[in-house]
Coordinates of C-alpha atoms in Angstrom, one line a residue:
X1 CA 93.8 51.6 100.3
X2 CA 91.8 54.4 98.9
X3 CA 92.8 57.8 100.4
X4 CA 96.2 56.6 101.7
X5 CA 98.2 58.6 99.1
X6 CA 97.7 62.0 97.7
X7 CA 99.4 63.8 94.8
X8 CA 100.8 67.2 95.7
X9 CA 99.3 69.8 93.3
X10 CA 102.4 71.8 93.5
X11 CA 105.3 69.4 93.0
X12 CA 103.2 66.4 91.7
X13 CA 104.9 64.1 94.2
X14 CA 103.0 61.2 95.8
X15 CA 102.8 61.9 99.5
X16 CA 101.4 59.8 102.4
X17 CA 98.1 61.4 103.3
X18 CA 98.6 61.1 107.1
X19 CA 102.0 62.8 106.8
X20 CA 100.2 65.7 105.1
X21 CA 97.6 65.9 107.8
X22 CA 100.2 65.7 110.6
X23 CA 102.2 68.5 108.8
X24 CA 99.2 70.9 108.8
X25 CA 98.6 70.2 105.1
X26 CA 102.1 71.3 104.1
X27 CA 103.7 69.0 101.5
X28 CA 106.6 67.1 103.2
X29 CA 108.4 66.9 99.8
X30 CA 108.3 70.5 98.5
X31 CA 107.1 72.5 101.6
X32 CA 104.3 73.9 99.5
X33 CA 101.0 74.9 101.2
X34 CA 98.1 72.7 100.3
X35 CA 94.5 73.9 100.7
X36 CA 92.8 73.2 104.0
X37 CA 89.0 72.6 104.2
X38 CA 87.1 74.9 106.5
X39 CA 86.3 72.5 109.3
X40 CA 89.9 71.3 109.5
X41 CA 91.1 74.9 109.5
X42 CA 88.9 75.6 112.5
X43 CA 90.1 72.5 114.2
X44 CA 93.7 73.7 113.8
X45 CA 93.0 77.2 114.9
X46 CA 90.3 77.2 117.6
X47 CA 90.5 75.9 121.1
X48 CA 89.1 72.4 121.5
X49 CA 85.2 72.4 121.7
X50 CA 85.0 76.2 121.5
X51 CA 83.5 76.6 118.1
X52 CA 79.7 77.0 117.7
X53 CA 78.6 77.2 114.1
X54 CA 76.1 79.8 113.0
X55 CA 73.7 79.9 110.0
X56 CA 74.7 76.4 108.9
X57 CA 71.7 75.9 106.6
X58 CA 70.5 78.5 104.1
X59 CA 68.0 78.4 101.3
X60 CA 69.2 78.2 97.7
X61 CA 69.7 81.6 96.1
X62 CA 69.5 81.7 92.3
X63 CA 68.6 85.4 91.7
X64 CA 69.1 85.2 87.9
X65 CA 67.4 81.8 87.6
X66 CA 70.6 80.7 85.9
X67 CA 70.2 77.3 84.2
X68 CA 71.9 74.4 85.9
X69 CA 73.1 76.6 88.8
X70 CA 71.0 74.8 91.5
X71 CA 72.3 71.4 90.3
X72 CA 75.8 72.7 90.6
X73 CA 75.1 73.9 94.1
X74 CA 73.7 70.6 95.0
X75 CA 76.8 68.8 93.7
X76 CA 79.0 71.1 95.7
X77 CA 77.0 70.4 98.8
X78 CA 77.2 66.6 98.3
X79 CA 80.9 66.8 97.7
X80 CA 81.8 69.0 100.8
X81 CA 79.0 68.3 103.3
X82 CA 78.7 72.1 103.5
X83 CA 75.7 74.3 102.6
X84 CA 77.9 77.2 101.3
X85 CA 81.5 78.1 100.8
X86 CA 82.0 79.8 104.1
X87 CA 81.6 78.5 107.7
X88 CA 80.9 81.1 110.4
X89 CA 80.5 80.9 114.2
X90 CA 81.8 81.8 117.6
X91 CA 85.2 80.4 118.8
X92 CA 88.0 81.0 121.2
X93 CA 91.7 81.1 120.2
X94 CA 94.1 80.7 123.1
X95 CA 91.2 81.6 125.4
X96 CA 90.3 84.8 123.5
X97 CA 86.7 84.8 122.2
X98 CA 86.1 85.8 118.6
X99 CA 83.8 85.4 115.6
X100 CA 85.4 83.1 113.1
X101 CA 84.6 82.9 109.4
X102 CA 86.5 80.4 107.1
X103 CA 86.2 80.0 103.3
X104 CA 86.5 76.6 101.7
X105 CA 87.9 76.3 98.2
X106 CA 86.2 72.9 97.6
X107 CA 82.8 74.6 97.3
X108 CA 82.8 76.2 93.8
X109 CA 86.2 77.7 94.5
X110 CA 84.7 79.7 97.3
X111 CA 83.3 82.2 94.9
X112 CA 81.2 84.9 96.5
X113 CA 77.5 84.8 95.8
X114 CA 74.5 86.0 97.8
X115 CA 74.7 83.3 100.5
X116 CA 78.4 83.7 101.2
X117 CA 78.0 87.5 101.5
X118 CA 74.9 87.0 103.6
X119 CA 76.6 84.6 106.0
X120 CA 79.5 87.0 106.4
X121 CA 77.3 90.0 107.1
X122 CA 75.3 88.0 109.6
X123 CA 78.5 87.1 111.4
X124 CA 79.7 90.7 111.3
X125 CA 76.5 92.0 112.7
X126 CA 76.5 89.4 115.5
X127 CA 80.2 90.3 116.3
X128 CA 79.0 93.9 116.7
X129 CA 76.1 92.8 118.9
X130 CA 78.3 90.6 121.1
X131 CA 81.3 93.0 121.1
X132 CA 83.6 90.4 119.7
X133 CA 86.6 90.7 117.3
X134 CA 86.3 89.1 113.8
X135 CA 88.8 86.7 112.2
X136 CA 88.2 85.8 108.5
X137 CA 90.2 83.2 106.5
X138 CA 89.7 84.2 102.9
X139 CA 90.1 82.0 99.9
X140 CA 88.3 82.6 96.6
X141 CA 88.3 82.5 92.9
X142 CA 86.3 85.7 92.9
X143 CA 82.7 86.5 92.1
X144 CA 80.1 83.8 91.4
X145 CA 79.4 84.2 87.8
X146 CA 76.0 82.4 88.0
X147 CA 74.7 85.2 90.2
X148 CA 75.9 88.1 88.0
X149 CA 75.3 91.6 89.3
X150 CA 73.9 90.2 92.6
X151 CA 77.3 88.7 93.3
X152 CA 78.9 92.0 92.5
X153 CA 76.7 93.7 95.2
X154 CA 78.1 91.4 97.8
X155 CA 81.4 93.4 97.6
X156 CA 79.6 96.6 98.6
X157 CA 77.4 94.7 101.2
X158 CA 80.3 93.0 103.1
X159 CA 82.4 96.2 102.9
X160 CA 79.6 98.3 104.4
X161 CA 79.2 95.7 107.2
X162 CA 82.9 95.9 108.0
X163 CA 82.7 99.7 108.2
X164 CA 80.1 99.3 110.9
X165 CA 82.4 96.8 112.7
X166 CA 85.2 99.4 112.5
X167 CA 83.0 102.2 113.7
X168 CA 82.1 100.0 116.7
X169 CA 85.8 99.8 117.6
X170 CA 86.1 96.1 117.0
X171 CA 89.2 94.3 115.6
X172 CA 89.1 92.6 112.2
X173 CA 91.9 90.2 111.3
X174 CA 92.0 89.1 107.7
X175 CA 94.0 86.0 106.8
X176 CA 94.7 85.5 103.1
X177 CA 95.2 82.0 101.8
X178 CA 95.8 80.5 98.3
X179 CA 94.1 81.8 96.2
X180 CA 92.4 85.0 97.2
X181 CA 91.4 86.8 94.0
X182 CA 88.7 88.9 92.3
X183 CA 85.8 90.5 94.2
X184 CA 86.8 88.9 97.5
X185 CA 90.2 90.6 97.3
X186 CA 88.6 93.9 96.3
X187 CA 86.3 93.8 99.3
X188 CA 86.4 92.0 102.7
X189 CA 89.8 90.3 102.3
X190 CA 91.8 93.5 102.1
X191 CA 89.9 95.5 104.7
X192 CA 91.4 94.0 107.8
X193 CA 92.8 96.1 110.6
X194 CA 95.6 93.6 110.4
X195 CA 96.2 91.5 107.3
X196 CA 98.1 88.2 107.5
X197 CA 99.0 86.0 104.5
X198 CA 100.2 82.5 104.2
X199 CA 103.6 82.0 102.4
X200 CA 103.3 81.8 98.7
X201 CA 99.6 82.6 98.6
X202 CA 98.3 84.0 95.3
X203 CA 96.6 87.3 96.1
X204 CA 95.3 89.8 93.5
X205 CA 92.3 91.4 91.9
X206 CA 92.7 90.2 88.2
X207 CA 94.2 86.7 87.8
X208 CA 97.8 86.5 86.5
X209 CA 96.7 84.8 83.2
X210 CA 94.2 87.6 82.5
X211 CA 96.9 90.2 83.2
X212 CA 99.5 88.5 81.0
X213 CA 97.0 88.2 78.2
X214 CA 95.9 91.8 78.5
X215 CA 99.3 93.4 78.5
X216 CA 101.0 90.8 76.3
X217 CA 104.0 90.4 78.6
X218 CA 105.4 87.8 80.8
X219 CA 104.8 88.6 84.5
X220 CA 107.8 88.9 86.9
X221 CA 108.7 86.0 89.1
X222 CA 106.6 85.9 92.3
X223 CA 104.1 88.4 90.9
X224 CA 100.9 88.6 93.1
X225 CA 102.3 86.2 95.7
X226 CA 102.2 87.0 99.4
X227 CA 105.9 88.0 99.4
X228 CA 105.2 90.4 96.5
X229 CA 102.4 92.0 98.5
X230 CA 104.5 92.4 101.6
X231 CA 107.2 94.1 99.7
X232 CA 104.6 96.5 98.1
X233 CA 103.0 97.4 101.4
X234 CA 99.6 95.7 101.1
X235 CA 99.8 93.2 104.0
X236 CA 101.1 93.3 107.5
X237 CA 102.6 89.8 108.1
X238 CA 103.4 86.6 106.3
X239 CA 102.8 83.8 108.9
X240 CA 103.7 80.2 108.6
X241 CA 100.7 78.0 109.2
X242 CA 102.3 76.6 112.4
X243 CA 102.6 80.1 113.8
X244 CA 99.1 81.4 113.0
X245 CA 97.3 80.1 116.1
X246 CA 99.8 81.7 118.5
X247 CA 100.0 84.9 116.5
X248 CA 96.3 85.4 116.1
X249 CA 95.8 84.6 119.8
X250 CA 98.4 87.2 120.8
X251 CA 96.8 89.8 118.6
X252 CA 93.3 89.1 120.0
X253 CA 94.7 89.4 123.5
X254 CA 96.4 92.8 122.6
X255 CA 93.0 94.1 121.5
X256 CA 90.9 92.7 124.3
X257 CA 89.0 94.7 126.8
X258 CA 91.6 94.1 129.5
X259 CA 94.6 95.3 127.4
X260 CA 94.9 98.2 129.7
X261 CA 95.6 96.0 132.7
X262 CA 98.7 97.8 133.5
X263 CA 100.9 97.3 136.5
X264 CA 101.7 101.0 136.7
X265 CA 101.6 102.8 140.0
X266 CA 99.8 106.2 139.9
X267 CA 102.0 107.3 142.8
X268 CA 105.3 106.4 141.1
X269 CA 108.0 108.9 140.6
X270 CA 107.6 110.9 137.4
X271 CA 110.3 113.4 136.6
X272 CA 108.5 115.3 133.9
X273 CA 105.0 116.6 133.2
X274 CA 103.8 119.0 130.5
X275 CA 103.5 122.1 132.8
X276 CA 106.3 124.6 133.0
X277 CA 106.7 124.1 136.8
X278 CA 107.3 120.4 136.2
X279 CA 109.8 121.2 133.4
X280 CA 111.7 123.3 135.9
X281 CA 111.7 120.3 138.3
X282 CA 113.5 118.2 135.8
X283 CA 116.3 120.6 135.6
X284 CA 117.0 120.7 139.3
X285 CA 115.8 117.5 140.8
X286 CA 116.2 114.0 139.4
X287 CA 116.0 111.6 142.3
X288 CA 114.7 108.7 140.3
X289 CA 117.8 108.8 138.0
X290 CA 120.3 109.2 140.8
X291 CA 118.8 106.4 142.8
X292 CA 119.4 104.1 139.8
X293 CA 123.0 105.2 139.5
X294 CA 122.3 107.2 136.3
X295 CA 124.1 110.5 136.3
X296 CA 122.1 113.7 135.8
X297 CA 122.0 115.3 132.4
X298 CA 123.1 118.5 134.2
X299 CA 126.4 117.1 135.5
X300 CA 129.9 117.5 134.2
X301 CA 129.0 116.0 130.9
X302 CA 127.4 119.3 130.0
X303 CA 131.0 120.5 129.4
X304 CA 130.8 118.5 126.2
X305 CA 130.3 120.7 123.1
X306 CA 127.2 120.6 121.0
X307 CA 129.3 119.1 118.2
X308 CA 130.4 116.3 120.6
X309 CA 126.8 115.5 121.1
X310 CA 126.2 115.5 117.3
X311 CA 129.0 112.9 116.9
X312 CA 127.6 110.7 119.7
X313 CA 124.1 110.8 118.2
X314 CA 125.5 109.6 114.9
X315 CA 127.9 107.0 116.3
X316 CA 127.9 103.7 114.5
X317 CA 127.7 101.7 117.8
X318 CA 124.8 103.8 119.2
X319 CA 121.7 101.8 120.2
X320 CA 119.1 101.8 117.4
X321 CA 115.3 101.8 117.8
X322 CA 115.3 98.0 117.5
X323 CA 117.6 97.8 120.6
X324 CA 115.2 100.0 122.6
X325 CA 112.2 98.0 121.5
X326 CA 113.8 94.8 122.6
X327 CA 114.9 96.2 125.9
X328 CA 111.7 98.1 126.9
X329 CA 108.8 96.1 125.4
X330 CA 107.8 92.5 125.2
X331 CA 105.9 90.5 122.5
X332 CA 106.6 93.0 119.7
X333 CA 104.6 92.1 116.6
X334 CA 105.8 94.1 113.6
X335 CA 103.2 95.3 111.1
X336 CA 104.3 96.1 107.6
X337 CA 103.2 98.4 104.8
X338 CA 101.3 101.5 103.9
X339 CA 98.6 99.6 102.0
X340 CA 99.4 101.9 99.1
X341 CA 102.8 101.3 97.6
X342 CA 105.5 99.7 99.7
X343 CA 106.9 98.8 103.0
X344 CA 109.6 101.2 104.1
X345 CA 112.3 99.7 106.2
X346 CA 113.3 103.1 107.7
X347 CA 110.1 103.0 109.8
X348 CA 109.3 100.0 112.0
X349 CA 106.0 99.8 113.7
X350 CA 103.7 97.3 115.5
X351 CA 102.0 96.2 118.7
X352 CA 103.9 95.5 121.9
X353 CA 103.4 95.1 125.6
X354 CA 104.6 97.5 128.2
X355 CA 104.3 95.4 131.4
X356 CA 100.7 94.3 130.8
X357 CA 99.6 97.2 128.7
X358 CA 99.2 96.9 124.9
X359 CA 100.9 99.8 123.1
X360 CA 101.7 100.8 119.5
X361 CA 105.4 101.4 118.9
X362 CA 106.5 103.4 115.8
X363 CA 110.2 103.9 115.3
X364 CA 112.7 105.2 112.8
X365 CA 115.3 102.5 112.3
X366 CA 118.9 102.9 111.2
X367 CA 121.1 100.0 110.0
X368 CA 124.0 98.4 111.8
X369 CA 126.2 97.9 108.7
X370 CA 126.2 98.9 105.0
X371 CA 123.8 96.1 103.9
X372 CA 121.4 96.9 106.7
X373 CA 121.6 100.6 106.1
X374 CA 120.7 100.1 102.5
X375 CA 117.6 98.2 103.6
X376 CA 116.8 100.9 106.1
X377 CA 117.8 103.7 103.7
X378 CA 120.2 105.0 106.4
X379 CA 117.2 105.8 108.6
X380 CA 115.7 108.3 106.1
X381 CA 112.0 107.5 105.7
X382 CA 110.2 107.7 102.3
X383 CA 106.5 108.8 101.9
X384 CA 105.3 105.2 102.3
X385 CA 107.1 105.0 105.7
X386 CA 105.2 108.0 107.0
X387 CA 101.9 106.6 105.5
X388 CA 102.6 103.3 107.3
X389 CA 103.1 105.3 110.5
X390 CA 99.8 107.1 110.0
X391 CA 98.0 103.8 109.4
X392 CA 99.4 102.5 112.7
X393 CA 98.6 105.7 114.6
X394 CA 95.0 105.6 113.5
X395 CA 94.7 101.9 114.3
X396 CA 96.1 102.6 117.8
X397 CA 93.4 105.3 118.2
X398 CA 90.7 102.9 117.2
X399 CA 91.7 100.5 119.8
X400 CA 92.7 103.0 122.5
X401 CA 96.3 102.0 122.6
X402 CA 98.9 104.6 123.6
X403 CA 101.4 105.5 120.8
X404 CA 105.2 105.5 121.6
X405 CA 107.4 106.9 118.9
X406 CA 111.2 106.5 118.8
X407 CA 112.8 109.2 116.7
X408 CA 116.2 108.7 115.0
X409 CA 116.7 110.1 111.5
X410 CA 119.0 112.5 109.8
X411 CA 115.9 113.6 107.9
X412 CA 113.3 112.4 105.5
X413 CA 114.7 110.9 102.3
X414 CA 115.2 113.6 99.6
X415 CA 115.1 112.0 96.2
X416 CA 113.3 112.2 92.9
X417 CA 111.1 109.1 93.8
X418 CA 110.2 110.5 97.2
X419 CA 109.0 113.7 95.6
X420 CA 107.1 111.9 93.0
X421 CA 105.2 109.9 95.7
X422 CA 104.5 113.0 97.8
X423 CA 107.1 113.3 100.6
X424 CA 105.8 116.7 101.7
X425 CA 102.2 115.5 101.8
X426 CA 103.1 112.4 103.7
X427 CA 104.9 114.4 106.4
X428 CA 102.1 117.0 106.6
X429 CA 99.5 114.3 107.0
X430 CA 101.5 112.7 109.8
X431 CA 101.6 116.1 111.7
X432 CA 97.9 116.5 111.0
X433 CA 96.8 113.1 112.3
X434 CA 99.1 113.1 115.3
X435 CA 97.8 116.5 116.4
X436 CA 94.2 115.1 116.5
X437 CA 94.9 111.6 117.9
X438 CA 92.6 110.7 120.7
X439 CA 95.1 108.5 122.6
X440 CA 98.2 109.3 124.5
X441 CA 101.3 109.9 122.4
X442 CA 104.9 110.0 123.8
X443 CA 107.9 110.6 121.6
X444 CA 111.5 109.9 122.5
X445 CA 114.4 111.2 120.4
X446 CA 117.1 108.5 120.8
X447 CA 119.7 109.7 118.3
X448 CA 119.3 112.2 115.5
X449 CA 116.1 114.3 115.3
X450 CA 116.5 115.8 111.9
X451 CA 114.1 118.4 110.6
X452 CA 110.5 117.6 109.5
X453 CA 111.4 114.0 109.0
X454 CA 111.8 113.8 112.8
X455 CA 108.9 116.1 113.7
X456 CA 106.5 113.8 111.8
X457 CA 106.8 111.4 114.7
X458 CA 107.1 114.0 117.5
X459 CA 103.8 115.8 117.6
X460 CA 103.2 114.3 121.0
X461 CA 101.7 114.9 124.5
X462 CA 105.3 114.7 125.7
X463 CA 108.6 114.8 123.9
X464 CA 111.7 113.3 125.6
X465 CA 115.3 113.1 124.6
X466 CA 118.2 110.9 125.4
X467 CA 121.0 113.0 126.9
X468 CA 123.3 112.5 123.9
X469 CA 120.6 113.0 121.2
X470 CA 120.1 116.1 119.1
X471 CA 116.9 117.7 117.6
X472 CA 117.3 120.3 114.9
X473 CA 115.9 122.2 111.9
X474 CA 118.5 120.5 109.7
X475 CA 122.1 119.2 110.1
X476 CA 124.8 121.5 111.4
X477 CA 126.6 121.0 108.1
X478 CA 123.5 122.2 106.1
X479 CA 122.9 125.1 108.5
X480 CA 126.5 126.3 108.2
X481 CA 126.4 125.9 104.4
X482 CA 123.2 128.0 104.2
X483 CA 123.9 130.7 106.7
X484 CA 127.6 130.9 107.0
X485 CA 128.3 129.8 103.3
X486 CA 130.8 127.3 104.6
X487 CA 129.9 123.8 105.7
X488 CA 133.2 123.5 107.5
X489 CA 131.8 125.8 110.2
X490 CA 129.5 123.0 111.4
X491 CA 130.9 123.0 114.9
X492 CA 130.1 126.6 115.4
X493 CA 126.7 126.0 113.8
X494 CA 126.0 123.2 116.2
X495 CA 126.5 125.6 119.1
X496 CA 124.4 128.4 117.6
X497 CA 121.5 126.1 116.7
X498 CA 120.8 125.1 120.3
X499 CA 120.2 121.4 119.4
X500 CA 121.2 119.5 122.5
X501 CA 118.8 118.1 125.1
X502 CA 119.7 120.6 127.8
X503 CA 119.2 123.6 125.4
X504 CA 115.9 122.2 124.2
X505 CA 114.7 121.6 127.7
X506 CA 115.6 125.2 128.5
X507 CA 113.6 126.4 125.5
X508 CA 110.6 124.3 126.5
X509 CA 110.7 122.2 123.3
X510 CA 111.0 118.9 125.3
X511 CA 109.6 117.8 128.6
X512 CA 112.3 115.3 129.8
X513 CA 115.9 114.3 129.4
X514 CA 116.8 110.6 129.8
X515 CA 120.3 110.6 131.4
X516 CA 123.1 108.5 129.9
X517 CA 125.9 107.3 132.2
X518 CA 127.7 106.4 129.0
X519 CA 126.6 106.8 125.4
X520 CA 123.9 104.2 125.0
X521 CA 124.9 101.1 123.0
X522 CA 123.3 97.7 122.6
X523 CA 125.7 96.4 125.2
X524 CA 124.7 98.9 128.0
X525 CA 121.2 99.7 127.1
X526 CA 119.9 97.9 130.1
X527 CA 121.3 100.7 132.3
X528 CA 118.6 103.1 131.0
X529 CA 115.8 100.8 129.7
X530 CA 114.3 100.1 133.1
X531 CA 114.3 103.8 133.8
X532 CA 112.6 104.6 130.5
X533 CA 110.1 101.8 131.1
X534 CA 109.1 103.2 134.5
X535 CA 108.8 106.8 133.1
X536 CA 106.6 105.5 130.2
X537 CA 104.3 103.6 132.6
X538 CA 103.9 106.6 134.9
X539 CA 103.3 109.1 132.1
X540 CA 100.8 106.8 130.2
X541 CA 99.0 106.2 133.5
X542 CA 98.6 109.9 134.0
X543 CA 97.6 110.7 130.4
X544 CA 95.0 107.9 130.5
X545 CA 93.0 110.1 132.9
X546 CA 92.2 112.6 130.1
X547 CA 89.5 112.1 127.5
X548 CA 90.4 112.0 123.8
X549 CA 89.2 115.6 123.4
X550 CA 91.2 116.8 126.4
X551 CA 94.3 115.2 125.0
X552 CA 93.8 117.0 121.7
X553 CA 93.3 120.3 123.5
X554 CA 96.4 119.8 125.7
X555 CA 98.5 118.9 122.6
X556 CA 97.2 121.9 120.7
X557 CA 98.0 124.2 123.6
X558 CA 101.5 122.7 123.9
X559 CA 102.4 123.5 120.3
X560 CA 100.3 126.7 120.1
X561 CA 102.7 128.2 122.7
X562 CA 105.7 128.0 120.5

C-alpha cells in the first residue's frame, strides 16, 4: 500500500515506514537521522496537549514582486499543510513551560524570508512578555532567494529580538538539526545560551560544495558536521533524539524561577566567612569537621613538610575534579566549547544541582592515565579553556546561578599555539570577568593551584583549599631554578614559598581548609564530600543575601587588601 515503505535518503535502503516512525525517524538500517516535520517534532518533544500554536496564518509576503514566488509558496502550503516554514507556540516540556519554535525542511527547505523572521520575532516578544524561556529547533537551507535583501534583513531582525530576550534574563536553547546553513546559522541558530545539535547534522555558513569549489580542495571527512563543531568549540552538546526531551526539560528546570529552592539551613554550622575574625575561628575551632570524624587541618599532620604536601597534591591516585563533581552534585550537564575555536578538555564546566539549587560548576580536570592526560593536556588549560570558563561564568550571572570553581592545575599551558591564541589575554579576561560577576563565586583548590592558570578560576568571594592541596606562584622546581639557580633545591623552595593550606590561611589568602583524614582518592572521597556539600550550601545561602553590587564590592575589598 502507498506510504508503507520509504527509502532512506542516507543509505538508500527500503525501510518500513512504521518502523521509522516508531524509531523517532532514525533509519533502522543505517542509524542515520531522517528529517522530522514540525508538528511531529512537537509531538515528540512537548507534553501531551500542552502545545498552543501562535500566528498560524500569515499573509503572503513578496516584497520584490518576484515572478512565480507566490505560486511556489502556494505549492509548499498545499504540500505541507503549513502557512510558513516555522511553527511557533506555547508548550510544556516535562512540566516546564516554554515558547517553542520549530522549522520544517519540507517548506522551501525552511529558508528564511520575511514571514519566518516575523513569526520568530513575534514568538520572542511574547516570550519576553510572558517571562518564558525559548526553545528553537533550527533547520534551513539559508536565506530565501526570492525575497533578496529583505531576507537578509531577517538575520539582523531576529538577532536583535534575541538580544532583548537575553537582556530580559530569559533562557534561549537552540537545537541544530540537519541541515542548518546560511543566514539561519549566521543569526538565530548560533545565538543560544545553550546550543544542542543532533548527531551528524550538517551545520555551517557556506555550504560544503560552495567551499570546495571556492578553494579547489577536497574537504576533510566530517567537515561541518555536528561532531566537527563540538570539537571546535561552537556547540555545547550533541544529543541523541531519544535524549532531547529529558535533556531540554532538565535544562528548563535548572533555569526556572524556582531553581533557588534550596534545602539549606541559614542557621547551619559554617566554619569560615570572609571577615578576619571568622578566619581566626577556622584555625582554632572546627566542630563540624570533628563531629564528622574528620581530623582537623591543625592536627599532627601539620608535621608533614611542605614538599610532602606537594607530592600528595600531585599523586596519580588523587581525586580529580570529576570525582568531586560526581560526589557533591547531581544532574551534572556538561557544556562544551568557547564558541570561538575549540573545546578544551582541561576545563570542564556545566550546570548541576546542589540539593535543589541549580549551580554552575567550572573545573580544571586532570587525566587518570596517559591517554586521558593527553586529552586533558595534563590539566593545563589553553586559551579556549579559559574562554569557555568565561562564557559559563557570564551565563551563570545572567541566570543568577552561583559559580563553584574546582582548581587543580600545574599551570596554564605554555606552548607556541597557546601564545598564538592569546593565553595571557584569556587569563586576564577571566580575572576581569570574575571580579565583576554579580553572583556568588566559591573556589576550592583540590590539588595543585599553579600560578595564574589557577588564579583564573580563583577570583572568588571565598577561596577554600583541601588540606593536602597547594597554591603557589609557580612550581617549587621552577622557583628553585629561578631564585636558587638549582632546581634540586625544590624541597627547600616549597618551605620558603609558604604554599600549604595552613600557611595560606595564616596569610589570609584563603578562607577555609577542608580537612582530609587521608589523602582524598576516588575511593574515600565520600568522607569529605558531604562536609563540602554542607559548607557550600551554607556559604551560598549567606552570600545570596547580598546584591550583585554588594558582592562585587566585597570581592574587590577582599583582593584590594593584599
